[in-house]
PDB file of C-alpha atoms and ligand atoms in Angstrom:
ATOM      1  CA  UNK A   1      50.741 -88.879 -94.502  1.00 47.00           C
ATOM      2  CA  UNK A   2      52.568 -89.257 -97.852  1.00 49.00           C
ATOM      3  CA  UNK A   3      54.902 -92.281 -98.639  1.00 50.00           C
ATOM      4  CA  UNK A   4      58.162 -91.727 -96.909  1.00 48.00           C
ATOM      5  CA  UNK A   5      61.026 -91.300 -99.702  1.00 76.00           C
ATOM      6  CA  UNK A   6      63.196 -90.340 -96.971  1.00 90.00           C
ATOM      7  CA  UNK A   7      64.973 -92.890 -94.815  1.00 94.00           C
ATOM      8  CA  UNK A   8      63.540 -93.329 -91.244  1.00 95.00           C
ATOM      9  CA  UNK A   9      67.226 -92.883 -89.899  1.00 96.00           C
ATOM     10  CA  UNK A  10      67.428 -89.432 -91.700  1.00 98.00           C
ATOM     11  CA  UNK A  11      63.935 -88.404 -90.581  1.00 98.00           C
ATOM     12  CA  UNK A  12      65.102 -88.784 -87.028  1.00 98.00           C
ATOM     13  CA  UNK A  13      68.412 -87.286 -87.567  1.00 98.00           C
ATOM     14  CA  UNK A  14      66.922 -84.159 -89.162  1.00 98.00           C
ATOM     15  CA  UNK A  15      64.489 -83.990 -86.228  1.00 98.00           C
ATOM     16  CA  UNK A  16      67.144 -83.993 -83.742  1.00 98.00           C
ATOM     17  CA  UNK A  17      68.995 -81.236 -85.604  1.00 98.00           C
ATOM     18  CA  UNK A  18      65.689 -78.984 -85.662  1.00 98.00           C
ATOM     19  CA  UNK A  19      65.410 -79.682 -81.910  1.00 98.00           C
ATOM     20  CA  UNK A  20      69.003 -78.463 -81.271  1.00 98.00           C
ATOM     21  CA  UNK A  21      68.671 -75.564 -83.383  1.00 98.00           C
ATOM     22  CA  UNK A  22      65.591 -74.354 -81.563  1.00 98.00           C
ATOM     23  CA  UNK A  23      67.910 -73.875 -78.604  1.00 98.00           C
ATOM     24  CA  UNK A  24      69.598 -70.818 -80.396  1.00 98.00           C
ATOM     25  CA  UNK A  25      65.982 -69.385 -81.185  1.00 98.00           C
ATOM     26  CA  UNK A  26      65.924 -65.635 -80.438  1.00 99.00           C
ATOM     27  CA  UNK A  27      62.363 -64.815 -79.657  1.00 98.00           C
ATOM     28  CA  UNK A  28      61.774 -62.720 -76.557  1.00 98.00           C
ATOM     29  CA  UNK A  29      58.504 -61.156 -77.717  1.00 98.00           C
ATOM     30  CA  UNK A  30      56.660 -64.166 -78.502  1.00 98.00           C
ATOM     31  CA  UNK A  31      58.398 -66.758 -76.564  1.00 98.00           C
ATOM     32  CA  UNK A  32      57.411 -69.349 -79.195  1.00 98.00           C
ATOM     33  CA  UNK A  33      60.813 -71.135 -80.388  1.00 98.00           C
ATOM     34  CA  UNK A  34      61.313 -72.880 -83.721  1.00 98.00           C
ATOM     35  CA  UNK A  35      63.848 -74.937 -85.039  1.00 99.00           C
ATOM     36  CA  UNK A  36      64.414 -76.098 -88.557  1.00 99.00           C
ATOM     37  CA  UNK A  37      66.558 -78.641 -90.284  1.00 99.00           C
ATOM     38  CA  UNK A  38      67.036 -78.436 -94.123  1.00 98.00           C
ATOM     39  CA  UNK A  39      68.361 -81.380 -96.112  1.00 98.00           C
ATOM     40  CA  UNK A  40      69.888 -80.744 -99.427  1.00 98.00           C
ATOM     41  CA  UNK A  41      69.876 -83.114-102.255  1.00 97.00           C
ATOM     42  CA  UNK A  42      73.509 -83.711-101.755  1.00 97.00           C
ATOM     43  CA  UNK A  43      73.076 -84.924 -98.111  1.00 97.00           C
ATOM     44  CA  UNK A  44      74.145 -81.806 -96.352  1.00 98.00           C
ATOM     45  CA  UNK A  45      71.841 -80.008 -93.617  1.00 98.00           C
ATOM     46  CA  UNK A  46      71.540 -76.601 -92.844  1.00 99.00           C
ATOM     47  CA  UNK A  47      69.805 -75.569 -89.641  1.00 99.00           C
ATOM     48  CA  UNK A  48      67.889 -72.289 -88.794  1.00 99.00           C
ATOM     49  CA  UNK A  49      65.803 -70.812 -85.946  1.00 99.00           C
ATOM     50  CA  UNK A  50      63.604 -67.864 -85.756  1.00 99.00           C
ATOM     51  CA  UNK A  51      64.972 -64.730 -85.303  1.00 99.00           C
ATOM     52  CA  UNK A  52      62.570 -62.042 -83.641  1.00 98.00           C
ATOM     53  CA  UNK A  53      62.888 -58.049 -83.846  1.00 98.00           C
ATOM     54  CA  UNK A  54      61.662 -55.156 -81.553  1.00 98.00           C
ATOM     55  CA  UNK A  55      60.189 -53.954 -84.709  1.00 98.00           C
ATOM     56  CA  UNK A  56      58.451 -57.025 -85.153  1.00 98.00           C
ATOM     57  CA  UNK A  57      58.149 -57.388 -89.012  1.00 98.00           C
ATOM     58  CA  UNK A  58      62.047 -57.961 -89.527  1.00 98.00           C
ATOM     59  CA  UNK A  59      61.505 -61.315 -87.821  1.00 98.00           C
ATOM     60  CA  UNK A  60      62.548 -64.128 -89.809  1.00 98.00           C
ATOM     61  CA  UNK A  61      61.308 -67.633 -89.268  1.00 98.00           C
ATOM     62  CA  UNK A  62      63.112 -70.612 -88.615  1.00 99.00           C
ATOM     63  CA  UNK A  63      62.567 -72.363 -92.099  1.00 99.00           C
ATOM     64  CA  UNK A  64      63.711 -69.150 -93.726  1.00 98.00           C
ATOM     65  CA  UNK A  65      66.841 -68.858 -91.863  1.00 99.00           C
ATOM     66  CA  UNK A  66      67.671 -72.428 -92.976  1.00 99.00           C
ATOM     67  CA  UNK A  67      66.883 -71.933 -96.591  1.00 99.00           C
ATOM     68  CA  UNK A  68      68.651 -68.382 -96.784  1.00 98.00           C
ATOM     69  CA  UNK A  69      72.084 -69.989 -95.045  1.00 98.00           C
ATOM     70  CA  UNK A  70      71.756 -72.761 -97.570  1.00 98.00           C
ATOM     71  CA  UNK A  71      71.297 -70.643-100.685  1.00 98.00           C
ATOM     72  CA  UNK A  72      73.974 -68.066 -99.329  1.00 98.00           C
ATOM     73  CA  UNK A  73      76.356 -71.128 -99.423  1.00 98.00           C
ATOM     74  CA  UNK A  74      75.586 -71.919-102.972  1.00 98.00           C
ATOM     75  CA  UNK A  75      72.670 -74.727-102.337  1.00 98.00           C
ATOM     76  CA  UNK A  76      69.575 -74.652-104.400  1.00 98.00           C
ATOM     77  CA  UNK A  77      68.417 -78.220-104.341  1.00 98.00           C
ATOM     78  CA  UNK A  78      66.708 -79.678-101.220  1.00 98.00           C
ATOM     79  CA  UNK A  79      64.750 -82.909-100.387  1.00 98.00           C
ATOM     80  CA  UNK A  80      63.278 -82.346 -96.720  1.00 98.00           C
ATOM     81  CA  UNK A  81      62.876 -79.851 -94.082  1.00 98.00           C
ATOM     82  CA  UNK A  82      62.222 -81.006 -90.259  1.00 99.00           C
ATOM     83  CA  UNK A  83      60.444 -78.484 -88.083  1.00 99.00           C
ATOM     84  CA  UNK A  84      59.905 -78.118 -84.513  1.00 98.00           C
ATOM     85  CA  UNK A  85      58.010 -75.434 -82.682  1.00 98.00           C
ATOM     86  CA  UNK A  86      56.509 -74.606 -79.495  1.00 98.00           C
ATOM     87  CA  UNK A  87      56.352 -72.085 -76.467  1.00 98.00           C
ATOM     88  CA  UNK A  88      59.720 -71.532 -74.419  1.00 98.00           C
ATOM     89  CA  UNK A  89      59.936 -74.150 -71.288  1.00 97.00           C
ATOM     90  CA  UNK A  90      56.823 -75.862 -72.427  1.00 98.00           C
ATOM     91  CA  UNK A  91      56.333 -79.481 -73.560  1.00 97.00           C
ATOM     92  CA  UNK A  92      55.888 -79.395 -77.465  1.00 97.00           C
ATOM     93  CA  UNK A  93      52.017 -80.308 -78.098  1.00 96.00           C
ATOM     94  CA  UNK A  94      51.354 -79.314 -81.476  1.00 98.00           C
ATOM     95  CA  UNK A  95      52.870 -79.478 -84.948  1.00 98.00           C
ATOM     96  CA  UNK A  96      54.602 -76.239 -86.107  1.00 98.00           C
ATOM     97  CA  UNK A  97      53.340 -76.453 -89.680  1.00 98.00           C
ATOM     98  CA  UNK A  98      55.375 -73.495 -91.875  1.00 98.00           C
ATOM     99  CA  UNK A  99      53.838 -70.107 -92.543  1.00 98.00           C
ATOM    100  CA  UNK A 100      52.703 -68.966 -95.776  1.00 98.00           C
ATOM    101  CA  UNK A 101      55.522 -66.982 -96.497  1.00 98.00           C
ATOM    102  CA  UNK A 102      57.854 -69.861 -95.681  1.00 98.00           C
ATOM    103  CA  UNK A 103      55.936 -72.119 -97.909  1.00 98.00           C
ATOM    104  CA  UNK A 104      56.567 -69.553-100.887  1.00 98.00           C
ATOM    105  CA  UNK A 105      60.223 -69.516-100.002  1.00 98.00           C
ATOM    106  CA  UNK A 106      60.109 -73.384-100.391  1.00 98.00           C
ATOM    107  CA  UNK A 107      58.416 -72.971-103.819  1.00 98.00           C
ATOM    108  CA  UNK A 108      61.050 -71.126-105.093  1.00 98.00           C
ATOM    109  CA  UNK A 109      63.651 -73.804-104.265  1.00 98.00           C
ATOM    110  CA  UNK A 110      61.865 -77.002-104.141  1.00 98.00           C
ATOM    111  CA  UNK A 111      59.778 -79.314-106.396  1.00 98.00           C
ATOM    112  CA  UNK A 112      56.305 -79.488-104.887  1.00 98.00           C
ATOM    113  CA  UNK A 113      55.492 -82.744-105.579  1.00 98.00           C
ATOM    114  CA  UNK A 114      58.834 -84.416-104.025  1.00 98.00           C
ATOM    115  CA  UNK A 115      59.824 -81.888-101.183  1.00 98.00           C
ATOM    116  CA  UNK A 116      59.064 -83.477 -97.764  1.00 98.00           C
ATOM    117  CA  UNK A 117      57.918 -81.395 -94.828  1.00 98.00           C
ATOM    118  CA  UNK A 118      58.442 -83.012 -91.558  1.00 98.00           C
ATOM    119  CA  UNK A 119      56.678 -81.307 -88.775  1.00 98.00           C
ATOM    120  CA  UNK A 120      57.684 -83.035 -85.382  1.00 98.00           C
ATOM    121  CA  UNK A 121      56.849 -83.051 -81.525  1.00 98.00           C
ATOM    122  CA  UNK A 122      59.644 -85.432 -80.759  1.00 98.00           C
ATOM    123  CA  UNK A 123      61.764 -87.888 -82.798  1.00 96.00           C
ATOM    124  CA  UNK A 124      58.979 -90.493 -82.495  1.00 95.00           C
ATOM    125  CA  UNK A 125      55.957 -88.093 -83.159  1.00 98.00           C
ATOM    126  CA  UNK A 126      55.758 -86.283 -86.432  1.00 98.00           C
ATOM    127  CA  UNK A 127      53.791 -85.857 -89.684  1.00 98.00           C
ATOM    128  CA  UNK A 128      55.190 -85.506 -93.283  1.00 98.00           C
ATOM    129  CA  UNK A 129      53.463 -83.875 -96.036  1.00 98.00           C
ATOM    130  CA  UNK A 130      54.610 -82.756 -99.493  1.00 98.00           C
ATOM    131  CA  UNK A 131      55.011 -78.969-100.464  1.00 98.00           C
ATOM    132  CA  UNK A 132      52.114 -79.519-102.869  1.00 98.00           C
ATOM    133  CA  UNK A 133      49.794 -80.675-100.057  1.00 98.00           C
ATOM    134  CA  UNK A 134      50.747 -77.564 -98.025  1.00 98.00           C
ATOM    135  CA  UNK A 135      50.669 -75.192-101.196  1.00 98.00           C
ATOM    136  CA  UNK A 136      48.271 -76.278-103.766  1.00 98.00           C
ATOM    137  CA  UNK A 137      48.722 -74.389-107.126  1.00 98.00           C
ATOM    138  CA  UNK A 138      51.678 -72.356-105.798  1.00 98.00           C
ATOM    139  CA  UNK A 139      53.110 -69.638-107.659  1.00 98.00           C
ATOM    140  CA  UNK A 140      56.538 -70.337-108.856  1.00 96.00           C
ATOM    141  CA  UNK A 141      59.412 -69.667-111.686  1.00 95.00           C
ATOM    142  CA  UNK A 142      57.658 -71.551-114.014  1.00 94.00           C
ATOM    143  CA  UNK A 143      54.652 -68.982-114.224  1.00 96.00           C
ATOM    144  CA  UNK A 144      57.225 -66.272-115.345  1.00 97.00           C
ATOM    145  CA  UNK A 145      58.870 -68.480-118.026  1.00 91.00           C
TER     146      UNK A 145
HETATM  147  N1  THU B   1      57.827 -68.733 -86.697  1.00 54.57           N
HETATM  148  C1  THU B   1      58.571 -69.472 -87.393  1.00 54.57           C
HETATM  149  O1  THU B   1      59.910 -69.379 -87.058  1.00 54.57           O
HETATM  150  N2  THU B   1      58.344 -70.495 -88.349  1.00 54.57           N
HETATM  151  C2  THU B   1      56.835 -70.636 -88.878  1.00 54.57           C
HETATM  152  O2  THU B   1      56.582 -71.238 -89.766  1.00 54.57           O
HETATM  153  C3  THU B   1      55.707 -69.749 -88.181  1.00 54.57           C
HETATM  154  C4  THU B   1      56.439 -68.885 -87.156  1.00 54.57           C
HETATM  155  C5  THU B   1      58.339 -67.972 -85.781  1.00 54.57           C
HETATM  156  C6  THU B   1      57.923 -66.566 -86.249  1.00 54.57           C
HETATM  157  C7  THU B   1      57.895 -65.991 -84.692  1.00 54.57           C
HETATM  158  O3  THU B   1      59.494 -65.656 -84.112  1.00 54.57           O
HETATM  159  C8  THU B   1      57.316 -66.967 -83.865  1.00 54.57           C
HETATM  160  O4  THU B   1      57.260 -68.161 -84.462  1.00 54.57           O
HETATM  161  C9  THU B   1      55.977 -66.585 -83.481  1.00 54.57           C
HETATM  162  O5  THU B   1      55.072 -66.192 -84.689  1.00 54.57           O
END
């Protein structure tokens, strides 16, 4: 666990939003439902769910759905994301850490040292890591400048 730079109330709020967003998950192939709630530096929240596809590879993760919604609305600075994932109609027993592709998308728009990734089973059961912890030595825009 890292030091909580996001207030407790906001953590609970983001988790609640991620749980709600998960309800829209379109995942008929895996039955694994994921919801995410992304907090901008300005305090706005963009939610997302995973969206699967019969051809499999076009599937989009919940985290990227949230990021792409936000970026397409002109937002580029983010402080935190809450993620909730688990099999449909089952109790959530594991933390759904973001996949490698989603970590790389986070790397594009977030400061690895400060961006907080909140993985939750419920409003009271969660872990928080920075992007740096989940993607050490990540490749980003700075490498191309
Ligand atoms: N999934 C996410 O939404 N986020 C992740 O970080 C990992 C995986 C989705 C993709 C797919 O619809 C389902 O979970 C099973 O992989």
